[in-house]
CSV table of C-alpha atoms and ligand atoms in Angstrom, one decimal:
chain,number,residue,atom,x,y,z
A,1,MET,CA,32.9,-26.5,0.4
A,2,SER,CA,30.1,-23.9,0.1
A,3,THR,CA,26.8,-24.9,1.6
A,4,PHE,CA,25.1,-22.0,-0.1
A,5,SER,CA,21.9,-22.7,-2.1
A,6,PHE,CA,18.9,-20.8,-3.4
A,7,THR,CA,15.5,-22.3,-4.2
A,8,LEU,CA,12.4,-20.5,-5.5
A,9,ASP,CA,9.4,-21.3,-3.4
A,10,ALA,CA,6.8,-19.3,-5.4
A,11,THR,CA,6.6,-16.7,-8.1
A,12,CYS,CA,3.9,-14.1,-8.8
A,13,ARG,CA,2.1,-14.3,-12.2
A,14,GLU,CA,1.4,-10.7,-12.6
A,15,SER,CA,4.6,-9.1,-11.4
A,16,TRP,CA,8.2,-10.2,-11.1
A,17,ALA,CA,7.9,-10.9,-7.3
A,18,ARG,CA,9.4,-14.2,-6.0
A,19,ALA,CA,9.6,-16.0,-2.7
A,20,GLY,CA,12.7,-18.0,-2.1
A,21,THR,CA,14.9,-19.8,0.4
A,22,ILE,CA,18.6,-19.2,0.8
A,23,GLN,CA,20.8,-21.7,2.7
A,24,THR,CA,24.0,-20.5,4.2
A,25,PRO,CA,26.5,-22.1,6.7
A,26,HIS,CA,24.9,-20.0,9.4
A,27,GLY,CA,21.3,-20.8,8.7
A,28,THR,CA,18.4,-20.2,6.4
A,29,ILE,CA,17.0,-16.9,5.0
A,30,GLN,CA,13.5,-16.7,3.6
A,31,THR,CA,13.2,-14.1,0.9
A,32,PRO,CA,12.1,-11.4,0.2
A,33,ILE,CA,14.2,-10.2,3.1
A,34,PHE,CA,15.3,-6.9,4.7
A,35,MET,CA,18.9,-6.9,6.1
A,36,PRO,CA,19.5,-4.5,9.0
A,37,VAL,CA,22.9,-2.8,8.6
A,38,GLY,CA,25.5,-3.1,11.3
A,39,THR,CA,28.0,-0.6,10.0
A,40,GLN,CA,30.6,-1.1,12.7
A,41,ALA,CA,29.7,-4.8,13.5
A,42,SER,CA,26.7,-3.4,15.5
A,43,VAL,CA,23.2,-2.4,14.4
A,44,LYS,CA,23.2,0.9,16.2
A,45,SER,CA,21.7,0.6,19.7
A,46,VAL,CA,20.2,-2.9,19.2
A,47,SER,CA,21.8,-6.1,20.6
A,48,PRO,CA,22.0,-9.3,18.6
A,49,GLU,CA,19.4,-10.9,20.9
A,50,GLU,CA,17.0,-8.0,20.2
A,51,LEU,CA,17.7,-8.3,16.4
A,52,ARG,CA,16.8,-12.0,16.6
A,53,GLU,CA,13.7,-11.3,18.5
A,54,ALA,CA,12.7,-8.7,15.9
A,55,GLY,CA,13.0,-11.5,13.3
A,56,ALA,CA,16.3,-10.5,11.6
A,57,GLN,CA,17.6,-13.5,9.6
A,58,ILE,CA,20.7,-11.8,8.1
A,59,ILE,CA,22.6,-8.6,8.8
A,60,LEU,CA,25.0,-6.6,6.7
A,61,ALA,CA,28.4,-5.2,7.9
A,62,ASN,CA,30.6,-2.7,6.2
A,63,THR,CA,34.1,-3.8,5.2
A,64,TYR,CA,35.4,-0.2,4.8
A,65,HIS,CA,34.6,0.7,8.5
A,66,LEU,CA,35.8,-2.6,9.9
A,67,MET,CA,39.1,-2.8,8.0
A,68,LEU,CA,40.0,0.6,9.4
A,69,ARG,CA,38.8,-0.1,12.9
A,70,PRO,CA,39.4,-2.5,14.6
A,71,GLY,CA,41.0,-4.1,11.6
A,72,SER,CA,40.1,-7.3,9.8
A,73,SER,CA,43.2,-9.3,11.2
A,74,LEU,CA,42.0,-8.6,14.7
A,75,ILE,CA,38.5,-9.8,13.9
A,76,ALA,CA,40.1,-12.9,12.4
A,77,GLU,CA,41.9,-13.6,15.7
A,78,PHE,CA,38.4,-13.8,17.3
A,79,GLY,CA,37.3,-16.3,14.7
A,80,GLY,CA,35.6,-13.8,12.4
A,81,LEU,CA,32.7,-11.4,12.7
A,82,HIS,CA,30.2,-14.0,13.9
A,83,ASN,CA,32.2,-14.7,17.1
A,84,PHE,CA,33.4,-11.1,17.5
A,85,MET,CA,29.9,-9.6,17.6
A,86,HIS,CA,28.1,-12.6,19.0
A,87,TRP,CA,25.7,-13.0,16.0
A,88,ASP,CA,25.4,-16.7,14.8
A,89,ALA,CA,23.0,-16.1,11.9
A,90,PRO,CA,24.1,-15.2,8.3
A,91,ILE,CA,26.2,-12.0,7.7
A,92,LEU,CA,26.8,-10.2,4.4
A,93,THR,CA,29.8,-7.9,4.0
A,94,ASP,CA,29.9,-5.2,1.3
A,95,SER,CA,33.2,-4.5,-0.5
A,96,GLY,CA,34.0,-1.0,0.9
A,97,GLY,CA,33.8,0.3,-2.6
A,98,PHE,CA,30.8,2.5,-2.0
A,99,GLN,CA,32.3,4.2,1.0
A,100,VAL,CA,35.7,4.7,-0.7
A,101,PHE,CA,34.0,6.3,-3.7
A,102,SER,CA,32.1,8.7,-1.3
A,103,LEU,CA,35.5,9.9,-0.1
A,104,GLY,CA,35.9,12.2,-3.1
A,105,HIS,CA,39.2,14.0,-3.1
A,106,LEU,CA,40.6,11.5,-0.5
A,107,ARG,CA,40.8,8.7,-3.1
A,108,LYS,CA,42.5,7.9,-6.4
A,109,LEU,CA,41.4,5.3,-8.8
A,110,SER,CA,43.5,3.1,-11.1
A,111,GLU,CA,43.2,-0.2,-12.9
A,112,GLU,CA,44.9,-1.8,-9.9
A,113,GLY,CA,42.4,-0.6,-7.4
A,114,ALA,CA,41.4,2.4,-5.3
A,115,ALA,CA,43.9,4.2,-3.1
A,116,PHE,CA,42.4,6.3,-0.3
A,117,LYS,CA,43.1,8.1,2.9
A,118,SER,CA,41.2,6.9,6.0
A,119,HIS,CA,38.5,9.4,7.2
A,120,LEU,CA,39.6,8.5,10.8
A,121,ASP,CA,43.3,9.4,10.8
A,122,GLY,CA,44.3,10.2,7.2
A,123,SER,CA,46.4,7.0,6.9
A,124,PRO,CA,46.9,5.7,3.3
A,125,HIS,CA,45.2,2.5,2.2
A,126,MET,CA,44.7,0.6,-1.1
A,127,LEU,CA,41.7,-1.5,-2.0
A,128,THR,CA,42.1,-3.9,-4.9
A,129,PRO,CA,39.8,-6.7,-6.0
A,130,GLU,CA,42.3,-9.1,-4.4
A,131,SER,CA,42.8,-7.3,-1.1
A,132,VAL,CA,39.1,-6.9,-0.6
A,133,MET,CA,38.7,-10.7,-0.9
A,134,ARG,CA,41.5,-11.2,1.6
A,135,ILE,CA,39.9,-8.7,4.1
A,136,GLU,CA,36.4,-10.3,3.6
A,137,ALA,CA,37.9,-13.7,4.2
A,138,GLU,CA,39.3,-12.5,7.5
A,139,LEU,CA,35.9,-11.0,8.4
A,140,GLY,CA,34.4,-14.4,7.6
A,141,ALA,CA,30.9,-13.4,6.4
A,142,ASP,CA,28.7,-16.0,4.7
A,143,ILE,CA,28.1,-13.7,1.7
A,144,VAL,CA,30.7,-11.3,0.4
A,145,LEU,CA,30.8,-8.7,-2.3
A,146,PRO,CA,33.6,-7.8,-4.8
A,147,LEU,CA,35.2,-4.3,-5.2
A,148,ASP,CA,33.1,-2.3,-7.8
A,149,ILE,CA,32.9,1.2,-9.0
A,150,CYS,CA,29.8,3.2,-8.1
A,151,ALA,CA,29.6,6.0,-10.7
A,152,PRO,CA,28.2,9.2,-9.2
A,153,TYR,CA,24.8,10.6,-10.1
A,154,PRO,CA,24.7,12.2,-12.6
A,155,SER,CA,27.5,10.7,-14.8
A,156,SER,CA,28.3,11.1,-18.5
A,157,ALA,CA,27.6,8.0,-20.6
A,158,ARG,CA,31.3,7.7,-21.2
A,159,ASP,CA,32.2,7.8,-17.5
A,160,ALA,CA,29.4,5.3,-16.7
A,161,GLN,CA,30.7,2.9,-19.4
A,162,GLU,CA,34.3,3.1,-18.1
A,163,ALA,CA,33.2,2.5,-14.6
A,164,MET,CA,31.1,-0.5,-15.6
A,165,GLU,CA,33.9,-2.0,-17.8
A,166,ARG,CA,36.4,-1.7,-14.9
A,167,THR,CA,33.8,-3.2,-12.5
A,168,HIS,CA,33.5,-6.2,-14.9
A,169,ARG,CA,37.3,-6.7,-15.0
A,170,TRP,CA,37.5,-6.4,-11.2
A,171,ALA,CA,34.7,-8.9,-10.9
A,172,GLU,CA,36.7,-11.5,-12.8
A,173,ARG,CA,39.8,-10.8,-10.6
A,174,ALA,CA,37.6,-11.1,-7.5
A,175,LEU,CA,36.4,-14.6,-8.5
A,176,ILE,CA,39.9,-15.8,-8.8
A,177,ALA,CA,41.1,-14.2,-5.6
A,178,LYS,CA,38.1,-15.6,-3.6
A,179,GLU,CA,39.2,-19.2,-4.5
A,180,GLN,CA,42.6,-18.5,-3.1
A,181,HIS,CA,41.5,-17.0,0.1
A,182,ARG,CA,38.3,-18.6,1.3
A,183,PRO,CA,36.5,-20.7,-1.3
A,184,GLU,CA,33.7,-21.7,1.0
A,185,GLN,CA,32.4,-18.0,1.1
A,186,THR,CA,29.6,-17.1,-1.2
A,187,LEU,CA,30.5,-14.3,-3.6
A,188,PHE,CA,27.8,-12.2,-5.3
A,189,GLY,CA,28.5,-10.2,-8.4
A,190,ILE,CA,27.6,-6.5,-8.6
A,191,VAL,CA,25.7,-5.1,-11.6
A,192,GLN,CA,26.6,-1.4,-12.5
A,193,GLY,CA,26.0,0.8,-15.5
A,194,ALA,CA,24.9,4.0,-13.7
A,195,PHE,CA,21.7,5.5,-15.3
A,196,GLU,CA,22.2,4.2,-18.8
A,197,PRO,CA,19.6,1.5,-19.6
A,198,GLU,CA,21.7,-0.2,-22.3
A,199,LEU,CA,24.8,-0.3,-20.0
A,200,ARG,CA,22.6,-1.7,-17.2
A,201,ARG,CA,21.4,-4.5,-19.5
A,202,GLN,CA,25.0,-5.3,-20.6
A,203,SER,CA,26.2,-5.4,-17.0
A,204,ALA,CA,23.3,-7.6,-15.9
A,205,ARG,CA,24.1,-10.1,-18.7
A,206,PHE,CA,27.9,-10.0,-18.2
A,207,ILE,CA,27.8,-10.4,-14.4
A,208,GLY,CA,24.9,-12.8,-14.6
A,209,ASN,CA,27.0,-15.1,-16.8
A,210,LEU,CA,29.9,-15.2,-14.5
A,211,PRO,CA,30.0,-18.0,-11.8
A,212,PHE,CA,28.6,-15.7,-9.0
A,213,ALA,CA,26.1,-17.3,-6.6
A,214,GLY,CA,23.9,-14.2,-6.5
A,215,LEU,CA,23.6,-10.7,-8.0
A,216,SER,CA,23.7,-7.3,-6.2
A,217,ILE,CA,22.4,-4.3,-8.1
A,218,GLY,CA,24.7,-1.4,-7.2
A,219,GLY,CA,24.9,2.3,-7.9
A,220,LEU,CA,21.2,3.0,-7.3
A,221,SER,CA,19.6,5.2,-4.6
A,222,VAL,CA,22.5,7.6,-4.9
A,223,GLY,CA,20.4,10.8,-5.2
A,224,GLU,CA,18.3,10.1,-8.3
A,225,PRO,CA,14.5,10.4,-8.3
A,226,LYS,CA,12.9,7.1,-7.3
A,227,ALA,CA,11.1,6.8,-10.6
A,228,GLU,CA,14.4,6.6,-12.4
A,229,MET,CA,15.6,3.7,-10.1
A,230,TRP,CA,12.5,1.7,-10.8
A,231,ASP,CA,12.7,2.4,-14.6
A,232,LEU,CA,16.3,1.0,-14.6
A,233,LEU,CA,15.2,-2.2,-12.7
A,234,ARG,CA,12.7,-2.8,-15.5
A,235,TYR,CA,15.7,-3.1,-17.9
A,236,VAL,CA,17.9,-5.0,-15.5
A,237,THR,CA,15.6,-7.7,-14.0
A,238,PRO,CA,14.7,-9.5,-17.3
A,239,GLU,CA,18.5,-10.0,-18.0
A,240,LEU,CA,19.2,-11.6,-14.7
A,241,PRO,CA,19.4,-15.4,-14.3
A,242,GLU,CA,16.2,-16.7,-12.6
A,243,GLY,CA,17.9,-19.1,-10.2
A,244,LYS,CA,20.2,-16.7,-8.3
A,245,PRO,CA,19.1,-14.4,-5.5
A,246,ARG,CA,19.0,-10.6,-6.3
A,247,HIS,CA,20.1,-8.0,-3.9
A,248,LEU,CA,19.2,-4.3,-4.3
A,249,LEU,CA,22.2,-2.6,-2.6
A,250,GLY,CA,21.5,0.2,-0.1
A,251,VAL,CA,17.8,0.4,-0.8
A,252,GLY,CA,15.2,-0.1,1.9
A,253,SER,CA,12.4,2.2,2.8
A,254,PRO,CA,9.0,0.4,3.3
A,255,GLU,CA,7.7,1.5,-0.1
A,256,ASP,CA,11.1,0.6,-1.8
A,257,LEU,CA,10.8,-2.9,-0.4
A,258,VAL,CA,7.3,-3.4,-1.9
A,259,MET,CA,8.3,-1.9,-5.3
A,260,GLY,CA,11.6,-3.6,-5.4
A,261,VAL,CA,10.0,-7.0,-4.8
A,262,SER,CA,7.5,-6.3,-7.5
A,263,LEU,CA,10.4,-5.6,-9.9
A,264,GLY,CA,12.1,-8.9,-9.1
A,265,MET,CA,14.4,-8.2,-6.2
A,266,ASP,CA,14.9,-10.6,-3.2
A,267,MET,CA,17.2,-8.9,-0.7
A,268,PHE,CA,17.4,-5.4,0.6
A,269,ASP,CA,19.7,-3.5,3.0
A,270,CYS,CA,19.6,0.0,4.2
A,271,VAL,CA,20.6,2.1,7.2
A,272,LEU,CA,17.4,4.2,6.7
A,273,PRO,CA,15.1,2.4,9.1
A,274,THR,CA,17.5,2.7,12.1
A,275,ARG,CA,18.8,6.1,11.1
A,276,VAL,CA,15.3,7.7,10.7
A,277,ALA,CA,14.3,6.0,14.0
A,278,ARG,CA,17.1,7.8,15.8
A,279,HIS,CA,15.7,11.1,14.5
A,280,GLY,CA,12.2,10.3,15.6
A,281,GLY,CA,10.8,8.9,12.4
A,282,LEU,CA,8.9,5.7,13.0
A,283,PHE,CA,7.1,3.5,10.4
A,284,THR,CA,3.4,2.7,10.4
A,285,HIS,CA,1.3,1.3,7.6
A,286,GLN,CA,0.0,4.8,6.9
A,287,GLY,CA,3.6,6.2,6.5
A,288,ARG,CA,6.4,7.5,8.6
A,289,VAL,CA,5.3,9.4,11.7
A,290,ASN,CA,7.4,11.8,13.9
A,291,ILE,CA,7.1,10.4,17.4
A,292,LYS,CA,8.3,13.7,18.8
A,293,ALA,CA,5.1,15.4,17.5
A,294,SER,CA,2.8,16.7,20.3
A,295,ARG,CA,-0.1,14.5,19.1
A,296,PHE,CA,1.7,11.5,20.7
A,297,SER,CA,2.3,13.1,24.1
A,298,THR,CA,-0.8,11.6,25.7
A,299,ARG,CA,-1.4,8.5,23.5
A,300,GLN,CA,-2.0,5.5,25.7
A,301,GLY,CA,-1.8,2.9,22.9
A,302,PRO,CA,1.4,1.7,21.1
A,303,ILE,CA,3.1,3.5,18.3
A,304,GLU,CA,1.1,1.3,15.8
A,305,GLU,CA,-1.9,-0.8,16.8
A,306,GLY,CA,-1.2,-4.5,15.8
A,307,CYS,CA,2.6,-4.1,15.9
A,308,ASP,CA,4.1,-7.1,17.6
A,309,CYS,CA,7.5,-5.5,18.3
A,310,TYR,CA,9.1,-5.4,21.8
A,311,THR,CA,8.5,-1.7,22.0
A,312,CYS,CA,4.8,-1.7,21.0
A,313,ARG,CA,4.1,-4.7,23.2
A,314,ASN,CA,5.4,-3.0,26.3
A,315,TYR,CA,5.3,0.8,26.0
A,316,SER,CA,2.8,3.5,25.2
A,317,ALA,CA,3.4,5.9,22.4
A,318,ALA,CA,3.3,8.7,25.0
A,319,TYR,CA,6.3,7.1,26.9
A,320,VAL,CA,8.3,6.6,23.7
A,321,HIS,CA,7.4,10.2,22.7
A,322,HIS,CA,8.7,11.4,26.1
A,323,LEU,CA,12.0,9.4,25.8
A,324,ALA,CA,12.5,10.8,22.2
A,325,ARG,CA,11.9,14.4,23.4
A,326,ALA,CA,14.2,14.0,26.3
A,327,GLU,CA,16.8,12.3,24.1
A,328,GLU,CA,17.1,9.4,26.5
A,329,GLN,CA,19.4,6.5,25.4
A,330,LEU,CA,16.5,4.1,25.8
A,331,TYR,CA,14.6,5.9,23.0
A,332,TYR,CA,17.2,5.0,20.4
A,333,ARG,CA,16.9,1.3,21.2
A,334,LEU,CA,13.1,1.3,21.4
A,335,GLY,CA,12.7,3.3,18.2
A,336,SER,CA,15.2,1.2,16.2
A,337,ILE,CA,13.6,-2.0,17.4
A,338,HIS,CA,10.2,-0.9,16.1
A,339,ASN,CA,11.4,0.1,12.7
A,340,ILE,CA,13.5,-3.0,12.2
A,341,ARG,CA,10.5,-5.2,13.2
A,342,PHE,CA,8.3,-3.1,10.9
A,343,MET,CA,10.6,-3.9,7.9
A,344,LEU,CA,10.9,-7.6,8.8
A,345,ARG,CA,7.2,-8.0,9.3
A,346,LEU,CA,6.6,-6.2,6.0
A,347,ALA,CA,9.0,-8.6,4.3
A,348,GLY,CA,7.2,-11.5,5.9
A,349,GLU,CA,3.8,-10.2,4.8
A,350,ILE,CA,5.1,-9.8,1.2
A,351,ARG,CA,6.5,-13.3,1.2
A,352,ALA,CA,3.2,-14.7,2.5
A,353,SER,CA,1.2,-12.9,-0.2
A,354,ILE,CA,3.5,-14.1,-3.0
A,355,ILE,CA,3.0,-17.7,-1.7
A,356,ALA,CA,-0.8,-17.2,-1.5
A,357,GLY,CA,-0.9,-15.7,-5.0
A,358,THR,CA,-2.2,-12.3,-3.7
A,359,PHE,CA,0.9,-10.1,-4.0
A,360,PRO,CA,-0.5,-7.7,-6.6
A,361,GLU,CA,-3.4,-6.8,-4.2
A,362,PHE,CA,-1.1,-6.6,-1.2
A,363,ARG,CA,1.3,-4.3,-3.1
A,364,ASP,CA,-1.5,-2.0,-4.4
A,365,ASN,CA,-3.2,-1.8,-0.9
A,366,PHE,CA,0.1,-1.1,0.8
A,367,LEU,CA,1.0,1.7,-1.7
A,368,VAL,CA,-2.4,3.3,-1.4
A,369,GLN,CA,-2.3,3.4,2.4
A,370,TYR,CA,1.4,4.2,2.8
A,371,VAL,CA,2.2,7.9,2.3
A,372,PRO,CA,5.9,8.0,1.5
A,373,THR,CA,8.1,10.9,2.5
A,374,SER,CA,8.2,13.4,-0.3
A,375,GLU,CA,11.2,13.6,-2.7
A,376,LYS,CA,12.0,17.1,-1.4
A,377,VAL,CA,12.0,16.1,2.3
A,378,ARG,CA,14.1,13.1,1.5
A,379,GLU,CA,16.7,15.1,-0.3
A,380,ASP,CA,16.9,17.7,2.5
A,381,GLN,CA,17.4,14.9,5.0
A,382,ARG,CA,20.1,13.3,2.9
A,383,GLU,CA,22.0,16.6,2.7
A,384,LYS,CA,21.7,17.1,6.4
A,385,TRP,CA,22.9,13.6,7.2
A,386,LYS,CA,25.8,14.0,4.7
A,387,ALA,CA,26.9,17.2,6.4
A,388,ALA,CA,26.5,15.8,9.9
A,389,ARG,CA,28.3,12.5,9.3
A,390,ARG,CA,30.2,11.7,6.2
A,391,TYR,CA,31.1,8.3,4.8
A,392,GLN,CA,28.2,6.1,6.1
B,401,LIG,ZN1,6.2,-1.6,17.1
């Protein structure tokens, strides 16, 4: 039987922020929480021991990538993802839907599911709500997500509605299939509805009323201006059941974490912190800095004063700058550890402020200090990444 539970520890009076505790078969998660992403059953360049030391309580792995390589049945032979990758804390797997829908011309949608060709070798595959539950049962994560349809940005109202209605039908099929495969896994429902406020409300009510243990908000952060994403959450959150955890899928820059919590979200995942780290972007409370910039070349102190991460405790900014400039392997590890720890420390600070009743001040101070990367820079980066490496 499932040992999953969610309790609310504190709620903010002036915003929708909440602090909660999630119990899973592999341990406890204190929310709000950031989940580092281990696309290929590995958070790039960081070991499970280092993740634990950085305070990671749960990680996310991608079903799409793992079903293609090494294959979910092989992972099942090793007793599931936890054993295979030597991570004994909670894991969440997504459904693969988002990656399949990014394949464009390589996939074909029907009521049955999504047929697609592997980006690795062109081999044909079919994802259905039922097959995704079987694959995720083999991967063995604590929390699993059902197959959904992520409508592109922008979408017509009609396309958005069709995608949402099919997502709802697939959600009901996934609930039945999960019971047949691995009833003890915890299944979250996914709210869709693209950028139509009324559809988002409908989807939140429909998915919220099904027997899912938590809710993931999908289809956001797909290229729209941030303001639009926050506006939609203002419609969605009031429709969601209070007593279930809420996961904002694929969202996770520092300012997103603070804003998302303020708008009632509990869980966040994103490749951004590790991806920008590999490109030299490191988080500080003043904003993202480029460690390759010459101003760091002689700095004796750490990347950020007061940071308790492994990197900042042991290395000068000048050394990290040198490694990044020289493209040394060690840089990728040290930079990623700093950004992961920054996100987890931020989640911890947010949680503490909610419990202390000071979240609104914390949020406002953080947002005044933190200079976010501009919309233009973000879009340019997104395009560059897309061109360099598809399907992640
Ligand atoms: Zn640090």
